[in-house]
PDB file of C-alpha atoms (C1' of nucleotides) in Angstrom:
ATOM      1  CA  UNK A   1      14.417  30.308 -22.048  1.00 39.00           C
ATOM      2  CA  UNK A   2      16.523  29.030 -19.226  1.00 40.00           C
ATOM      3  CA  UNK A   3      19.426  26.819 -21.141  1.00 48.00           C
ATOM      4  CA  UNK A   4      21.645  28.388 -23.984  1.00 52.00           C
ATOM      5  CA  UNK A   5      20.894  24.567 -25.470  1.00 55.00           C
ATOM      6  CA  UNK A   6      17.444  23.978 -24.919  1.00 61.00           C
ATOM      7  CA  UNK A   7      16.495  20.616 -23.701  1.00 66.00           C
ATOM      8  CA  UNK A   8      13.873  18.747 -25.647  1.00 67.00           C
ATOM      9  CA  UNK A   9      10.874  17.666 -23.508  1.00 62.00           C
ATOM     10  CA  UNK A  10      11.522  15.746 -19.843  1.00 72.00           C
ATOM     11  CA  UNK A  11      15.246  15.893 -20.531  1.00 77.00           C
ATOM     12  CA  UNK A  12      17.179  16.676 -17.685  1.00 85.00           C
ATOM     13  CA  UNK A  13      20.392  18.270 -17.119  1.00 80.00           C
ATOM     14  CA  UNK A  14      22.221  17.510 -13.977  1.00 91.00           C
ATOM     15  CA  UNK A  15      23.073  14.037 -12.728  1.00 94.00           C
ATOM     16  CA  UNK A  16      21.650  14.465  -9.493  1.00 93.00           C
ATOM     17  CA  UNK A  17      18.189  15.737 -10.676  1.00 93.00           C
ATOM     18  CA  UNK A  18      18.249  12.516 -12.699  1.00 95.00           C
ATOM     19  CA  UNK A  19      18.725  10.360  -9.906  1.00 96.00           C
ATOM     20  CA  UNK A  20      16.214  12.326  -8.074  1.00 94.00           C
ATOM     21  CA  UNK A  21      13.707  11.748 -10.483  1.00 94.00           C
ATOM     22  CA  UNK A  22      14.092   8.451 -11.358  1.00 96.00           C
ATOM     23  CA  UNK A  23      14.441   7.558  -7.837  1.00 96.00           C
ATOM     24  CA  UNK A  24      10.889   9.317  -7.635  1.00 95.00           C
ATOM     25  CA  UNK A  25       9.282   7.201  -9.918  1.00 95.00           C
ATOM     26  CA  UNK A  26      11.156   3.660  -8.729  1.00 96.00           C
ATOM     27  CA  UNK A  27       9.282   5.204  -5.049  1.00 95.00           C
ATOM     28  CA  UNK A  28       5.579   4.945  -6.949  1.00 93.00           C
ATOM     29  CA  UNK A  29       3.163   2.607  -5.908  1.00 94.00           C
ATOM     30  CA  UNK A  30       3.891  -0.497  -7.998  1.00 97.00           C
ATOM     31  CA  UNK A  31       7.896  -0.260  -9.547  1.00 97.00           C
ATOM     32  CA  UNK A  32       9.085  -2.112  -6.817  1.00 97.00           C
ATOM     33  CA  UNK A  33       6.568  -5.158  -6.409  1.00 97.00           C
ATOM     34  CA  UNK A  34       7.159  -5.222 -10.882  1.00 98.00           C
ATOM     35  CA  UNK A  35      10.999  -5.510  -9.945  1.00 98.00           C
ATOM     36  CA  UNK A  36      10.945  -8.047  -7.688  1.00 97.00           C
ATOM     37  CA  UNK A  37       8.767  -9.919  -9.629  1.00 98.00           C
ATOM     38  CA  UNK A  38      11.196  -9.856 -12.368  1.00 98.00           C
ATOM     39  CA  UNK A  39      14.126 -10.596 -10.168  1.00 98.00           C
ATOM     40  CA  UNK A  40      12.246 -14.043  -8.916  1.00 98.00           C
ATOM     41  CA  UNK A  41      11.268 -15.088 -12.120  1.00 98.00           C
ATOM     42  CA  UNK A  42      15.483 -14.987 -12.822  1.00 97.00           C
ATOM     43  CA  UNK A  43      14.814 -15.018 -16.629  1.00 97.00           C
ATOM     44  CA  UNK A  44      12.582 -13.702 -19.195  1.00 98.00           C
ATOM     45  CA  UNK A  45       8.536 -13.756 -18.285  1.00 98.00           C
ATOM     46  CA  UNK A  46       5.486 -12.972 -19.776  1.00 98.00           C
ATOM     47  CA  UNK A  47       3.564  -9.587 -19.076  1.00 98.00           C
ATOM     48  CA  UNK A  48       0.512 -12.260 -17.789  1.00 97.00           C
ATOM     49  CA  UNK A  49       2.902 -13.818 -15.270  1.00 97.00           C
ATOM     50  CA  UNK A  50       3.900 -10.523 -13.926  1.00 98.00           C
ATOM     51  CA  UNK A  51       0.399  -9.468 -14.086  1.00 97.00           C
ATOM     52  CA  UNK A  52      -0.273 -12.247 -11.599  1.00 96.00           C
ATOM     53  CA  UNK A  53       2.688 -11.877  -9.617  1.00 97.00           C
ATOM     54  CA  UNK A  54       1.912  -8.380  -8.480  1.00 97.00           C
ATOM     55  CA  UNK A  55      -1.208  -8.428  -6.388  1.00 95.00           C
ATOM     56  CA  UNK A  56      -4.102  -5.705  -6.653  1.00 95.00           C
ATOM     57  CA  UNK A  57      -2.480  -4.315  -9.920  1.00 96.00           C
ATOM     58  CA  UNK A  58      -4.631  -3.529 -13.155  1.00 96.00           C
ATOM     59  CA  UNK A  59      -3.187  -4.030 -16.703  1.00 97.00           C
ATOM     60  CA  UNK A  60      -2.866  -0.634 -18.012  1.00 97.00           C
ATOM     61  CA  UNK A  61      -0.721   0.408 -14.535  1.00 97.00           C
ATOM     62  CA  UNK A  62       1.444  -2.339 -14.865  1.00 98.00           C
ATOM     63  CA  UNK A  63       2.206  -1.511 -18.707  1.00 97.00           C
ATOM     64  CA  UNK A  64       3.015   1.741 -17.577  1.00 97.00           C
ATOM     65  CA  UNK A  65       5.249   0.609 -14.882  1.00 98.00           C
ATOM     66  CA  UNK A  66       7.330  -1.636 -16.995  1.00 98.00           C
ATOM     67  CA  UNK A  67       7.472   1.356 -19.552  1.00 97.00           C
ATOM     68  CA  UNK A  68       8.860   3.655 -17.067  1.00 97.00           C
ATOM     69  CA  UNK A  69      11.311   0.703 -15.910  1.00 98.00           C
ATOM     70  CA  UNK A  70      12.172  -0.016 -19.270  1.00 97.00           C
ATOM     71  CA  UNK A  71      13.128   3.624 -20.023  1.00 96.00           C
ATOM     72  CA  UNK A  72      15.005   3.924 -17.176  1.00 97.00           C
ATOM     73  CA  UNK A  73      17.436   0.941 -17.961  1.00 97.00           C
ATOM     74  CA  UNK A  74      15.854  -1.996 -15.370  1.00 98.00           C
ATOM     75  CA  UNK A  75      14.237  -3.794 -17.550  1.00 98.00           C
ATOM     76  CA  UNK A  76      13.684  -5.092 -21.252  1.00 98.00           C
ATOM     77  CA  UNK A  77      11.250  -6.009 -23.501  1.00 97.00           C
ATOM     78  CA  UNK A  78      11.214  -8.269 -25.960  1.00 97.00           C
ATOM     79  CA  UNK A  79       8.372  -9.109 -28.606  1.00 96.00           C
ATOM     80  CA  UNK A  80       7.546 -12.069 -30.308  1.00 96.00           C
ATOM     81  CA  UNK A  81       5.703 -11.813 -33.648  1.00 91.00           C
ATOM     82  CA  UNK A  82       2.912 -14.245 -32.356  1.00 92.00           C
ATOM     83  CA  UNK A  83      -0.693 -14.999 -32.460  1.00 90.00           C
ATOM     84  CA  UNK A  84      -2.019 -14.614 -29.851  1.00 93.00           C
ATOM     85  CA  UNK A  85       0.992 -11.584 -29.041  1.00 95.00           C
ATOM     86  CA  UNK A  86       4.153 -12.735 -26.431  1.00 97.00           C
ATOM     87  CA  UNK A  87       5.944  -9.803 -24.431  1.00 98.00           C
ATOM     88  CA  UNK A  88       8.467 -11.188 -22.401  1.00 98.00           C
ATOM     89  CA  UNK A  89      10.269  -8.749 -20.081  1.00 98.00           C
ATOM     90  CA  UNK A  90      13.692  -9.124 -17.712  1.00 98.00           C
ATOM     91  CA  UNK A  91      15.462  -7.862 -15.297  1.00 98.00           C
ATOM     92  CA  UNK A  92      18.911  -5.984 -16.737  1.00 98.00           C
ATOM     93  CA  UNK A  93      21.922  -5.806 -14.872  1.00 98.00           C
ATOM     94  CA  UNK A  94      20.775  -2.100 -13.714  1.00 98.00           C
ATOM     95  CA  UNK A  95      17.571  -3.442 -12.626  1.00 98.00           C
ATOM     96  CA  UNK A  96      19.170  -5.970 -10.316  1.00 98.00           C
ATOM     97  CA  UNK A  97      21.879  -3.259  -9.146  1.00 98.00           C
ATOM     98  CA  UNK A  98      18.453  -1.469  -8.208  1.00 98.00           C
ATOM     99  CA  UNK A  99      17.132  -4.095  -5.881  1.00 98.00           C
ATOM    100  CA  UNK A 100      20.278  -4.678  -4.358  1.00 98.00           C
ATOM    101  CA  UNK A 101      20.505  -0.812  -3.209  1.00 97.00           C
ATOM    102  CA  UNK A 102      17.161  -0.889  -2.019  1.00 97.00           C
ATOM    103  CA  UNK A 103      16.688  -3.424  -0.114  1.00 97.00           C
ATOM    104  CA  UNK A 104      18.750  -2.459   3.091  1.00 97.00           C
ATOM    105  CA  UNK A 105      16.550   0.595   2.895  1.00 97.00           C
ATOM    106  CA  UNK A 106      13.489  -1.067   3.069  1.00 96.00           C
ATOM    107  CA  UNK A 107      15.107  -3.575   5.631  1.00 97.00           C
ATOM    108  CA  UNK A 108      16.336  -0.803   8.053  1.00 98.00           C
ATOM    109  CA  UNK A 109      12.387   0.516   7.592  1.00 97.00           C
ATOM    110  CA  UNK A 110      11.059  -2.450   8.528  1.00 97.00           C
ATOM    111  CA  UNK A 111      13.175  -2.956  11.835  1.00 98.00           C
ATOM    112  CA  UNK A 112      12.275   0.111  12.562  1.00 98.00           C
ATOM    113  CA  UNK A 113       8.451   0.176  11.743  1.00 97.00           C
ATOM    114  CA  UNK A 114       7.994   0.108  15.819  1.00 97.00           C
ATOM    115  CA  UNK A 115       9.688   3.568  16.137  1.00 97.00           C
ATOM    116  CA  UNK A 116       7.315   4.971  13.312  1.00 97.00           C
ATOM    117  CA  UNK A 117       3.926   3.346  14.746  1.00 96.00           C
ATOM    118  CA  UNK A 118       5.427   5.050  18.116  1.00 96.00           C
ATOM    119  CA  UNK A 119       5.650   8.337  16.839  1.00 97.00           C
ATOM    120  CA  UNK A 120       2.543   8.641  14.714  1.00 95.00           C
ATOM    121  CA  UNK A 121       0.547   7.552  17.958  1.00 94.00           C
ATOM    122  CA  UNK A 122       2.268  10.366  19.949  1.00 94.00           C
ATOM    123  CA  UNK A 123       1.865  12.950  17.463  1.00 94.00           C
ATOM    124  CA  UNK A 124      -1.376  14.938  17.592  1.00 86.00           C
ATOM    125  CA  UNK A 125      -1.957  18.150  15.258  1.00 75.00           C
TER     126      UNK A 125
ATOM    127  CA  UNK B   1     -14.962  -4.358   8.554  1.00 41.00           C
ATOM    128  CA  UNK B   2     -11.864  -6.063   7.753  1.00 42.00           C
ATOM    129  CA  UNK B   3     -10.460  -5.775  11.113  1.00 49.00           C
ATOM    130  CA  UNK B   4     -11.797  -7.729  14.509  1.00 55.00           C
ATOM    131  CA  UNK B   5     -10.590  -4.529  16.356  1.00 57.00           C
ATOM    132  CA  UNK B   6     -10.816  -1.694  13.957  1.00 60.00           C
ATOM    133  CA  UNK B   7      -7.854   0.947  13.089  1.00 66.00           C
ATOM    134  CA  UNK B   8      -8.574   4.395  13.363  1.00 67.00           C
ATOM    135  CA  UNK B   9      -8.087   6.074  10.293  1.00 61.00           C
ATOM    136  CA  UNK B  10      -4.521   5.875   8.477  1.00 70.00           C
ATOM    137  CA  UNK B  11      -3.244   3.215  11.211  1.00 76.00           C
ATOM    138  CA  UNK B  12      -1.356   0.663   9.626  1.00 85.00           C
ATOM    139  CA  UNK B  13      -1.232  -3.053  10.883  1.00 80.00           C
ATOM    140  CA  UNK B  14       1.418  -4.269   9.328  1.00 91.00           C
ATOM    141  CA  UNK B  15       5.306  -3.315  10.113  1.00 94.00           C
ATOM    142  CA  UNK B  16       6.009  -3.712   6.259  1.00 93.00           C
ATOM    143  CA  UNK B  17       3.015  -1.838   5.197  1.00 93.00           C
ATOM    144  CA  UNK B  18       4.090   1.278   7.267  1.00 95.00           C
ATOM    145  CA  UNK B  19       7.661   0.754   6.426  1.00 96.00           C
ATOM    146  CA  UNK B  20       6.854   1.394   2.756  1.00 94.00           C
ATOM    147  CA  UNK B  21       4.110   4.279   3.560  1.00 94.00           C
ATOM    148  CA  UNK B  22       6.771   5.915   5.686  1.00 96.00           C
ATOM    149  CA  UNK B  23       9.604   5.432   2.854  1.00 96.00           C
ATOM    150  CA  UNK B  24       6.673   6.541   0.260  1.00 95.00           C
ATOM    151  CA  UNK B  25       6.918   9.837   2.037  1.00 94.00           C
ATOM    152  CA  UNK B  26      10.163  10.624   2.004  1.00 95.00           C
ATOM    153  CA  UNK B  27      10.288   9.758  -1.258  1.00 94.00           C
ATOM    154  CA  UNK B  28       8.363  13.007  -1.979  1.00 92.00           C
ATOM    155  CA  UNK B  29       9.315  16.107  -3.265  1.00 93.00           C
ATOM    156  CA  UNK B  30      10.999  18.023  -0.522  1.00 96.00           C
ATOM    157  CA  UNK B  31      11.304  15.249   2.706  1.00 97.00           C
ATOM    158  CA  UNK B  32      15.082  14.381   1.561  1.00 96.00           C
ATOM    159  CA  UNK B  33      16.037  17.925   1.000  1.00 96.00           C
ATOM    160  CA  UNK B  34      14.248  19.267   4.173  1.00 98.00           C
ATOM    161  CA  UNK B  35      16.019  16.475   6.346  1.00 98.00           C
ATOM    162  CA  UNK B  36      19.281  17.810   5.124  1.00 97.00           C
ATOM    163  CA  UNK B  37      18.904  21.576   5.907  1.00 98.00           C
ATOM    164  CA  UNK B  38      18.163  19.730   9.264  1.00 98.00           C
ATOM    165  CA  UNK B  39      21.403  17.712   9.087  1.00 98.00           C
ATOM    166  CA  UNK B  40      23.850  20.276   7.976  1.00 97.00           C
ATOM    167  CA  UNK B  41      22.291  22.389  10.785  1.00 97.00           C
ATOM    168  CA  UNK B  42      24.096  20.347  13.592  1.00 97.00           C
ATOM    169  CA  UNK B  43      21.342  21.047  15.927  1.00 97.00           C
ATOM    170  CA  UNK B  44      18.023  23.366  15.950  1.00 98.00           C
ATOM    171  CA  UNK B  45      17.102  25.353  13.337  1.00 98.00           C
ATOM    172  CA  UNK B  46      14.377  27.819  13.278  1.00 98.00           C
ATOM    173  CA  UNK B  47      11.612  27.474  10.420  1.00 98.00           C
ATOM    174  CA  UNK B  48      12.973  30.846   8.539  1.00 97.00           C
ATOM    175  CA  UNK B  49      16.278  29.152   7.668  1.00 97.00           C
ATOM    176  CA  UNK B  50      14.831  26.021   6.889  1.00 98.00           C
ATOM    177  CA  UNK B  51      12.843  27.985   4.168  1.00 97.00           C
ATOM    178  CA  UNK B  52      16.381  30.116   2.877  1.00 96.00           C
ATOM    179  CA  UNK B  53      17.716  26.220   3.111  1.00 97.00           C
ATOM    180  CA  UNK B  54      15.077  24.572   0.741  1.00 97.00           C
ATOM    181  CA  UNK B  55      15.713  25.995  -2.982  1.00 95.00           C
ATOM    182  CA  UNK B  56      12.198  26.659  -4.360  1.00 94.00           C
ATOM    183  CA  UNK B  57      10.010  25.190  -1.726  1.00 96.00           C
ATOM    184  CA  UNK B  58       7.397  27.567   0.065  1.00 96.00           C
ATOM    185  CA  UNK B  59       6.589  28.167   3.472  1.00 96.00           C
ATOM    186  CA  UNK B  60       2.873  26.141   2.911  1.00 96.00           C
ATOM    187  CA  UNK B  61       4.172  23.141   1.124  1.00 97.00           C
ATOM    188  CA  UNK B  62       7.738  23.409   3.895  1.00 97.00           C
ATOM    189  CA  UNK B  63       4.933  23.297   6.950  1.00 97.00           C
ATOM    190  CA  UNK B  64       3.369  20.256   5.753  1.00 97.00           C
ATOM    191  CA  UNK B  65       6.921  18.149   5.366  1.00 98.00           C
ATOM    192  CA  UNK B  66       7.835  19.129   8.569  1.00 98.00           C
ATOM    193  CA  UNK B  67       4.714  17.954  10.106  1.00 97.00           C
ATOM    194  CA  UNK B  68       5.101  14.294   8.288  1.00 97.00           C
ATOM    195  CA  UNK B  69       8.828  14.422   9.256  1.00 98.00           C
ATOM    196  CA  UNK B  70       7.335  14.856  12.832  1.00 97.00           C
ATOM    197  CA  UNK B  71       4.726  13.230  13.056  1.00 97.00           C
ATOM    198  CA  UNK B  72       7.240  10.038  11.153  1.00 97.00           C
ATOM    199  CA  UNK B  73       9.740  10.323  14.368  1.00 97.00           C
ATOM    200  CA  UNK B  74      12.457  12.544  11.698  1.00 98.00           C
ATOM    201  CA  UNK B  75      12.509  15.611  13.671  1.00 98.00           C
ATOM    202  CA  UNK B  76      11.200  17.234  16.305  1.00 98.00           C
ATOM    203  CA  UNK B  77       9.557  20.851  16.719  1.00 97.00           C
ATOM    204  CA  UNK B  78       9.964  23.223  19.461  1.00 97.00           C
ATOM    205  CA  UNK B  79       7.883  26.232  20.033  1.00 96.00           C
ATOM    206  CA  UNK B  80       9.248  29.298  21.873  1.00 96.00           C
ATOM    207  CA  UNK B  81       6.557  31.823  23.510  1.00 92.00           C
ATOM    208  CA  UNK B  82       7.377  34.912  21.808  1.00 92.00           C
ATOM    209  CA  UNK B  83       6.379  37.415  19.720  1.00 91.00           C
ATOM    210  CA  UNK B  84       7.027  37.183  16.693  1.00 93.00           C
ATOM    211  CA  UNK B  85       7.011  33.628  17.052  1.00 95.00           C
ATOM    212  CA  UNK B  86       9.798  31.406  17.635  1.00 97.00           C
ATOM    213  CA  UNK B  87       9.762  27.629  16.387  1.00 98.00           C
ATOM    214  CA  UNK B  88      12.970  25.753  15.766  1.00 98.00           C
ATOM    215  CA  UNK B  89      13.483  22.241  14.202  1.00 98.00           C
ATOM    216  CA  UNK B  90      15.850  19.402  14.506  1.00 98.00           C
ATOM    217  CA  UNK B  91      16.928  16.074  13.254  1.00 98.00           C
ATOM    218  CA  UNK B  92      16.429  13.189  15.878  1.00 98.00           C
ATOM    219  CA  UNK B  93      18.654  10.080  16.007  1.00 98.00           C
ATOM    220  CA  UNK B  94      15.969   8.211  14.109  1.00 98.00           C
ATOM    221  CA  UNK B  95      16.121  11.224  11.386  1.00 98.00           C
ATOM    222  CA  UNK B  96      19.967  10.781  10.920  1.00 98.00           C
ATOM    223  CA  UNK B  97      19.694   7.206  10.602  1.00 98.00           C
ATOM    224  CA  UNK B  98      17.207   7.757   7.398  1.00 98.00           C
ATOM    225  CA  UNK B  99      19.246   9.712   5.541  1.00 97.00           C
ATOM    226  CA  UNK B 100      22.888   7.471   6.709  1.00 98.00           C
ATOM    227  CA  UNK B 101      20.388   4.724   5.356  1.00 97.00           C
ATOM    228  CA  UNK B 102      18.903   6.433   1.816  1.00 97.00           C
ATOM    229  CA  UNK B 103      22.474   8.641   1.249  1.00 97.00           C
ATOM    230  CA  UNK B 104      24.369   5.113  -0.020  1.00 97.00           C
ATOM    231  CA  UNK B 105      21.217   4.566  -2.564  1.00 97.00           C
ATOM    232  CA  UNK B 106      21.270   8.157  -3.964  1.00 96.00           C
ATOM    233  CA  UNK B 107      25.073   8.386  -4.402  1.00 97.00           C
ATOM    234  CA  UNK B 108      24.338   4.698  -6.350  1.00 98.00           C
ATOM    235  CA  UNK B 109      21.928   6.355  -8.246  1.00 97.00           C
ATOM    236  CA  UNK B 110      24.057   9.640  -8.696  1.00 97.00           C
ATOM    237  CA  UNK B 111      26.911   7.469  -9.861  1.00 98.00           C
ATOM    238  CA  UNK B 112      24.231   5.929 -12.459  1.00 98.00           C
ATOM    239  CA  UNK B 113      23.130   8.376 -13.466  1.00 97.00           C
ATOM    240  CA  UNK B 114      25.154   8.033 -16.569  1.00 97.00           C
ATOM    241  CA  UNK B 115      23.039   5.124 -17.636  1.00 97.00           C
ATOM    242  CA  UNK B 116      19.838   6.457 -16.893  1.00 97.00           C
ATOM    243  CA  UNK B 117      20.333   8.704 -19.297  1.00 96.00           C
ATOM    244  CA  UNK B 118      21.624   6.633 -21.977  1.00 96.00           C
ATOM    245  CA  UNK B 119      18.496   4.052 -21.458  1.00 97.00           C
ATOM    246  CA  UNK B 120      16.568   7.491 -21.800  1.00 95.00           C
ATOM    247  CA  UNK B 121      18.127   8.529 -25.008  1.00 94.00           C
ATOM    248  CA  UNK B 122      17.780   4.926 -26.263  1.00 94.00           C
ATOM    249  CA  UNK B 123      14.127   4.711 -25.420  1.00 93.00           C
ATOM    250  CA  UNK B 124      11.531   5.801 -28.344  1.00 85.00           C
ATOM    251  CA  UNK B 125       7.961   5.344 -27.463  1.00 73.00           C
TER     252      UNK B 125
ATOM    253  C1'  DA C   1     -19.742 -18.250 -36.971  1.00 57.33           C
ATOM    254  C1'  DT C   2     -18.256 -17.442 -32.541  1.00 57.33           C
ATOM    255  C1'  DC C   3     -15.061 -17.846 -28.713  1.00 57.33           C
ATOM    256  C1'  DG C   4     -10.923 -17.398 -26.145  1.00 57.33           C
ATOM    257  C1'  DA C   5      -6.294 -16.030 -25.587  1.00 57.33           C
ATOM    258  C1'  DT C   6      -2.622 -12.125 -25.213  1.00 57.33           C
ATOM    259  C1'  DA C   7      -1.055  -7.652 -24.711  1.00 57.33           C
ATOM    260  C1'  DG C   8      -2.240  -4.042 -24.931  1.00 57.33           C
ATOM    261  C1'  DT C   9      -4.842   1.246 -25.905  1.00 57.33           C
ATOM    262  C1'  DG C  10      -8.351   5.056 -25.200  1.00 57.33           C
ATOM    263  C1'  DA C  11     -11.656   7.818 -22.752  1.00 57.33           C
ATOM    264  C1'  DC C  12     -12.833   9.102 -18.604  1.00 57.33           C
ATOM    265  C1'  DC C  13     -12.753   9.806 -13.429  1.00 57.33           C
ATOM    266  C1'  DT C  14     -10.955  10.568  -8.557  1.00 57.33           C
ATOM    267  C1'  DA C  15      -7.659  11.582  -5.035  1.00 57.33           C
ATOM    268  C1'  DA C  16      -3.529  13.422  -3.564  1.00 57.33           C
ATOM    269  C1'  DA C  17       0.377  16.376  -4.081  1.00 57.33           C
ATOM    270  C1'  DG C  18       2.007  20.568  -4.939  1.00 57.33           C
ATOM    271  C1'  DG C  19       1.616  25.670  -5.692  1.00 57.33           C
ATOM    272  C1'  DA C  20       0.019  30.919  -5.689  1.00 57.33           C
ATOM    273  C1'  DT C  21      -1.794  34.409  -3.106  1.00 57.33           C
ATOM    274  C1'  DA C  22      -3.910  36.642   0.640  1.00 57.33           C
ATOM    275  C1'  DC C  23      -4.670  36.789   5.451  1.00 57.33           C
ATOM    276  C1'  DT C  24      -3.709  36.341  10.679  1.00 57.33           C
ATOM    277  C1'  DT C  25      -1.564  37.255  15.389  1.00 57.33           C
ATOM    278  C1'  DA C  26       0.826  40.090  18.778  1.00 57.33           C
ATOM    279  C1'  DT C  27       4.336  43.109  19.780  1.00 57.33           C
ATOM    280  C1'  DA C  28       8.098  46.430  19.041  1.00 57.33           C
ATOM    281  C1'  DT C  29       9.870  50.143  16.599  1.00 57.33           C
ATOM    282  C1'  DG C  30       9.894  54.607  14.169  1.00 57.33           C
TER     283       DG C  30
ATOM    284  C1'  DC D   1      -0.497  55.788  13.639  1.00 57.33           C
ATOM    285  C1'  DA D   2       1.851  52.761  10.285  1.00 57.33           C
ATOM    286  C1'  DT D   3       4.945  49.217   9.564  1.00 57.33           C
ATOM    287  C1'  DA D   4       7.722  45.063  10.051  1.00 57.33           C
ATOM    288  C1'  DT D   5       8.344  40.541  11.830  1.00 57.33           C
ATOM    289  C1'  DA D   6       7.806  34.994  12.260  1.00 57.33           C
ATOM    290  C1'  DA D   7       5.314  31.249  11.507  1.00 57.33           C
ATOM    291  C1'  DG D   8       2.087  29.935  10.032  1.00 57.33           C
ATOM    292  C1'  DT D   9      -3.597  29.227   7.784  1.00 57.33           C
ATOM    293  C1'  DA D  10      -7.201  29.552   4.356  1.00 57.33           C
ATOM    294  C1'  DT D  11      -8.701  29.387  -0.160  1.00 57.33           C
ATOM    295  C1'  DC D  12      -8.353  28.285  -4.556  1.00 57.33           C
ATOM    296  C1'  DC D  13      -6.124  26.173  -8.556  1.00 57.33           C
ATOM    297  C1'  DT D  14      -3.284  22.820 -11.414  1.00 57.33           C
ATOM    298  C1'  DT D  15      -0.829  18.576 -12.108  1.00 57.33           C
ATOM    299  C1'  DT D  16       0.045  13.856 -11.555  1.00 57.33           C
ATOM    300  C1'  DA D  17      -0.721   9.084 -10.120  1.00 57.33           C
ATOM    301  C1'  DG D  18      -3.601   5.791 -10.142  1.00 57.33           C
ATOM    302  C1'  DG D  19      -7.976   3.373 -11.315  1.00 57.33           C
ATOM    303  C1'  DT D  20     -12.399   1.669 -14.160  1.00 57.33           C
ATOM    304  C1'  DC D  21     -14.252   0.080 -18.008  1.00 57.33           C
ATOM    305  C1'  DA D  22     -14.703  -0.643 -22.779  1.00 57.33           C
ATOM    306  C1'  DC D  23     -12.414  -1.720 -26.826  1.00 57.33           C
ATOM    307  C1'  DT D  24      -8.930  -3.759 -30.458  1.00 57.33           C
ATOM    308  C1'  DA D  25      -6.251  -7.261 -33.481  1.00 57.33           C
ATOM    309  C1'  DT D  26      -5.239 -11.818 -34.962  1.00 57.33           C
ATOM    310  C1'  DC D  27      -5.416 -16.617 -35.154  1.00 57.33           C
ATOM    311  C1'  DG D  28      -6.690 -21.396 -33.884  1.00 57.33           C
ATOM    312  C1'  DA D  29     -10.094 -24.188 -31.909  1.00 57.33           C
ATOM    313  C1'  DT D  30     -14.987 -25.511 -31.237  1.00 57.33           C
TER     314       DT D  30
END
DNA sequence: ATCGATAGTGACCTAAAGGATACTTATATG
DNA sequence: CATATAAGTATCCTTTAGGTCACTATCGAT
C-alpha cells in the first residue's frame, strides 16, 4: 500500500493533483458549453433548458456532466418533489470563478488559432 | 459533403473550433508537464532528459506529445546526424505564451483546491 | 385506457488515450 | 565478438470518454 492512511476510492492527496484532475475533467468535451449555459441563464434552470442550450449533447452525457460539475463545487442541484419531476441546477460562486479563469485562455487560443492552422499545415510526419 | 471545398482530414474551419481542439490537447495527460521540462530547460533539450524530466511518462506515450506539441506550433524538434542519435527539443515563443496563458488558471485552481475537495467530501452519489 | 411530460437509468458499443514490452539502427568501445 | 547507446517503432492490451437506444415512474389531461 502506498499511504500510511489509505485513501478511500478517487480520493486524492496533494492539492496540485486535485487541480490537475479536476482541471482534466472541466477540459472534456461538454463541461464548458454546460457552464456557460448556466452562467447565461444567471439563475436557477431546468435540466430540459440546459439540454437545449448545449447543442449536439445527449441526455445521459449531460447528466453526467452536471454530476461531475456538481461534485466538483460549480454547480447545484436542486429537486422539486413534482409530477412530472423538476431539477433545477445553478451556477455557484466557484462555478462562475471557473469561467472567469478560463476565458482569457480560450480568448488568447482563439487570437491565436492562425498560428495553430499555420503550424499543423507545415508539419508533416 | 458538408463543405463546398472539402478539408482534408482533421482540418478545422473554424478559428474557435481549433482553438478548443488545440486547448483539448494540452489538456491531456502529459502536454502541460512536457512543456515545462521544455521551459525550465532555457533552451534545447535532448529527448533523454525530457524523459528523466517527465515523472512516470514513457518514451512511447513522451514521442507522441512531442509530436502534437510540434505539430501545435509548442516546440520545435531538431535532429542531429549522429550515431547514436541526437534529437533535441525546445519551447518556441508561441509555446511560452501557452503556459504564461494556462499557469494563472492552474495556480487558481491550485489555490482552490481547498474547495474542490470539500464539494468532494460533501458529494454522496 | 392511453398519452405526454420530465428527468433520469441501464445495457451495450466504439473510439481514443494511455501503457507494457520487445525490437530496430548504426557505431564505438572493450 | 559482445555490448551499450539514443531515439525511437511495432504490437498488443486496458481504460476511459462518449454515444445509442430502450426503459422507468408518476400524474394530469384527453
Amino acid at each position: 500500500m502506498a499511504h500510511a492512511l489509505s485513501l478511500a476510492q478517487n480520493e486524492i492527496a496533494d492539492d496540485d493533483a486535485l487541480a490537475r484532475d479536476v482541471l482534466g475533467q472541466v477540459a472534456g468535451r461538454w463541461s464548458l458549453g454546460v457552464l456557460c449555459v448556466l452562467a447565461e441563464a444567471k439563475g436557477p434552470i431546468r435540466f430540459s433548458r440546459v439540454l437545449d442550450g448545449v447543442d449536439g449533447i445527449t441526455a445521459k452525457v449531460l447528466t453526467q456532466a452536471l454530476r461531475q460539475l456538481e461534485r466538483d463545487g460549480f454547480a447545484t442541484r436542486t429537486i422539486y418533489a413534482q409530477v412530472p419531476p423538476r431539477v433545477e441546477y445553478a451556477l455557484t460562486e466557484l462555478g462562475l470563478e471557473l469561467i472567469e479563469h478560463v476565458d482569457p485562455l480560450t480568448r488568447w487560443a482563439t487570437r491565436r488559432a492562425k498560428d495553430f492552422r499555420a503550424a499543423r499545415a507545415r508539419f508533416v510526419r
